[in-house]
Amino acid sequence: MRDGPYASILGVTEHRVPDIDTVAARLAEMRHTKVPARAQQKDAGDQKRIARFNATASKSREAASMYRAVADDARTKKALRQRIAQQHPELHRAETRARAEVQQAQQAQTTRIEQQNRRYQPPAPSRSGPKRGR
């Protein structure tokens, strides 16, 4: 009993073991104070773990829902484009040309910005130190 995890609480680490009534009183006190507190601590930890799991699961469900919505929108857009291409081929060609022009303009702007950012190059650090006199 002296080597147990509750030996110090029960007071049995001393050279002389307390009498049985004292040990019984200390056990009863532990049962009424320490055990409920430890149980509550475990319950709180379990609740936190469950809350984290539910939050993660909720985020996963939300992401899957958003992905499905985007995929549905893309399918709808594709179907509409096909319908426009069949019913109004001139309008479709004009729209396709306009999209290509917009994409080219965006690429040109991106290229210009990248070139402007590349122009400035700070000088390379030199490794000069104190000069030695000869």
CSV table of C-alpha atoms in Angstrom, one decimal:
chain,number,residue,atom,x,y,z
A,1,MET,CA,0.0,0.0,0.0
A,2,ARG,CA,2.9,2.3,0.6
A,3,ASP,CA,3.9,2.2,-3.1
A,4,GLY,CA,0.3,2.9,-4.4
A,5,PRO,CA,-0.7,6.1,-6.2
A,6,TYR,CA,-2.9,7.2,-3.3
A,7,ALA,CA,-0.4,6.4,-0.5
A,8,SER,CA,0.5,10.0,0.2
A,9,ILE,CA,-3.2,11.1,0.3
A,10,LEU,CA,-3.9,8.3,2.8
A,11,GLY,CA,-0.8,9.1,4.8
A,12,VAL,CA,0.7,5.6,4.6
A,13,THR,CA,4.1,6.7,3.4
A,14,GLU,CA,5.2,7.3,7.0
A,15,HIS,CA,7.1,4.7,8.9
A,16,ARG,CA,4.1,3.9,11.0
A,17,VAL,CA,0.9,3.1,9.2
A,18,PRO,CA,-2.1,5.0,10.6
A,19,ASP,CA,-4.8,3.0,12.4
A,20,ILE,CA,-7.7,1.5,10.4
A,21,ASP,CA,-10.2,4.1,11.5
A,22,THR,CA,-8.0,7.0,10.1
A,23,VAL,CA,-7.5,5.2,6.8
A,24,ALA,CA,-11.2,4.5,6.6
A,25,ALA,CA,-12.0,8.2,7.2
A,26,ARG,CA,-9.5,9.3,4.6
A,27,LEU,CA,-10.9,6.8,2.1
A,28,ALA,CA,-14.4,8.1,2.7
A,29,GLU,CA,-13.2,11.7,2.3
A,30,MET,CA,-11.5,10.7,-1.0
A,31,ARG,CA,-14.7,9.0,-2.2
A,32,HIS,CA,-16.7,12.2,-1.5
A,33,THR,CA,-14.3,14.8,-2.7
A,34,LYS,CA,-11.5,13.5,-5.0
A,35,VAL,CA,-13.5,10.9,-7.0
A,36,PRO,CA,-16.3,13.3,-8.1
A,37,ALA,CA,-13.8,16.0,-9.0
A,38,ARG,CA,-11.8,13.5,-11.1
A,39,ALA,CA,-15.0,12.1,-12.7
A,40,GLN,CA,-16.1,15.7,-13.6
A,41,GLN,CA,-12.6,16.4,-15.0
A,42,LYS,CA,-12.8,13.3,-17.2
A,43,ASP,CA,-16.3,14.2,-18.3
A,44,ALA,CA,-15.2,17.8,-19.2
A,45,GLY,CA,-12.3,16.3,-21.2
A,46,ASP,CA,-14.6,13.9,-23.0
A,47,GLN,CA,-17.0,16.8,-23.8
A,48,LYS,CA,-14.2,18.9,-25.3
A,49,ARG,CA,-13.0,15.9,-27.5
A,50,ILE,CA,-16.6,15.3,-28.7
A,51,ALA,CA,-17.0,19.0,-29.4
A,52,ARG,CA,-13.8,19.1,-31.5
A,53,PHE,CA,-14.9,16.0,-33.4
A,54,ASN,CA,-18.3,17.5,-34.1
A,55,ALA,CA,-16.8,20.7,-35.3
A,56,THR,CA,-14.4,18.9,-37.6
A,57,ALA,CA,-17.3,16.7,-38.9
A,58,SER,CA,-19.4,19.8,-39.4
A,59,LYS,CA,-16.7,21.5,-41.3
A,60,SER,CA,-16.2,18.5,-43.5
A,61,ARG,CA,-20.0,18.3,-44.2
A,62,GLU,CA,-20.0,22.0,-45.0
A,63,ALA,CA,-17.0,21.7,-47.4
A,64,ALA,CA,-18.6,18.7,-49.1
A,65,SER,CA,-21.9,20.7,-49.5
A,66,MET,CA,-20.0,23.7,-51.0
A,67,TYR,CA,-18.1,21.4,-53.3
A,68,ARG,CA,-21.4,19.8,-54.5
A,69,ALA,CA,-22.9,23.3,-55.0
A,70,VAL,CA,-19.9,24.4,-57.1
A,71,ALA,CA,-20.0,21.2,-59.2
A,72,ASP,CA,-23.8,21.7,-59.7
A,73,ASP,CA,-23.2,25.3,-60.8
A,74,ALA,CA,-20.4,24.2,-63.2
A,75,ARG,CA,-22.7,21.5,-64.7
A,76,THR,CA,-25.5,24.0,-65.1
A,77,LYS,CA,-23.2,26.5,-66.7
A,78,LYS,CA,-21.9,23.9,-69.1
A,79,ALA,CA,-25.4,22.8,-70.1
A,80,LEU,CA,-26.4,26.5,-70.7
A,81,ARG,CA,-23.3,27.1,-72.9
A,82,GLN,CA,-24.2,24.0,-74.9
A,83,ARG,CA,-27.7,25.1,-75.4
A,84,ILE,CA,-26.6,28.6,-76.4
A,85,ALA,CA,-24.1,27.0,-78.8
A,86,GLN,CA,-26.9,25.0,-80.4
A,87,GLN,CA,-29.6,27.6,-80.5
A,88,HIS,CA,-27.5,30.8,-81.2
A,89,PRO,CA,-24.2,29.8,-82.7
A,90,GLU,CA,-23.2,33.4,-83.6
A,91,LEU,CA,-23.8,34.6,-80.0
A,92,HIS,CA,-21.8,31.6,-78.8
A,93,ARG,CA,-18.8,32.4,-81.1
A,94,ALA,CA,-18.9,36.1,-80.0
A,95,GLU,CA,-19.0,35.1,-76.3
A,96,THR,CA,-16.1,32.6,-76.8
A,97,ARG,CA,-14.0,35.3,-78.6
A,98,ALA,CA,-14.7,37.8,-75.8
A,99,ARG,CA,-13.7,35.3,-73.1
A,100,ALA,CA,-10.5,34.6,-74.9
A,101,GLU,CA,-9.7,38.3,-75.2
A,102,VAL,CA,-10.4,38.9,-71.5
A,103,GLN,CA,-8.1,35.9,-70.6
A,104,GLN,CA,-5.3,37.3,-72.9
A,105,ALA,CA,-5.7,40.8,-71.3
A,106,GLN,CA,-5.5,39.2,-67.8
A,107,GLN,CA,-2.4,37.2,-68.7
A,108,ALA,CA,-0.7,40.3,-70.2
A,109,GLN,CA,-1.4,42.3,-67.1
A,110,THR,CA,0.0,39.4,-64.9
A,111,THR,CA,3.1,39.3,-67.0
A,112,ARG,CA,3.6,43.1,-66.8
A,113,ILE,CA,3.2,43.0,-63.0
A,114,GLU,CA,5.7,40.1,-62.7
A,115,GLN,CA,8.2,42.0,-64.9
A,116,GLN,CA,7.8,45.1,-62.8
A,117,ASN,CA,8.4,43.1,-59.6
A,118,ARG,CA,11.5,41.5,-61.2
A,119,ARG,CA,13.1,44.8,-62.1
A,120,TYR,CA,14.3,45.7,-58.7
A,121,GLN,CA,17.0,43.4,-57.4
A,122,PRO,CA,18.7,44.6,-54.2
A,123,PRO,CA,22.5,44.4,-54.3
A,124,ALA,CA,24.1,41.1,-53.3
A,125,PRO,CA,25.5,41.2,-49.8
A,126,SER,CA,29.2,41.6,-49.7
A,127,ARG,CA,31.5,39.8,-47.4
A,128,SER,CA,33.9,42.6,-46.8
A,129,GLY,CA,35.3,42.9,-43.3
A,130,PRO,CA,37.9,45.0,-41.6
A,131,LYS,CA,41.0,45.5,-43.7
A,132,ARG,CA,44.3,44.4,-42.5
A,133,GLY,CA,47.2,46.8,-42.8
A,134,ARG,CA,50.4,45.5,-44.3
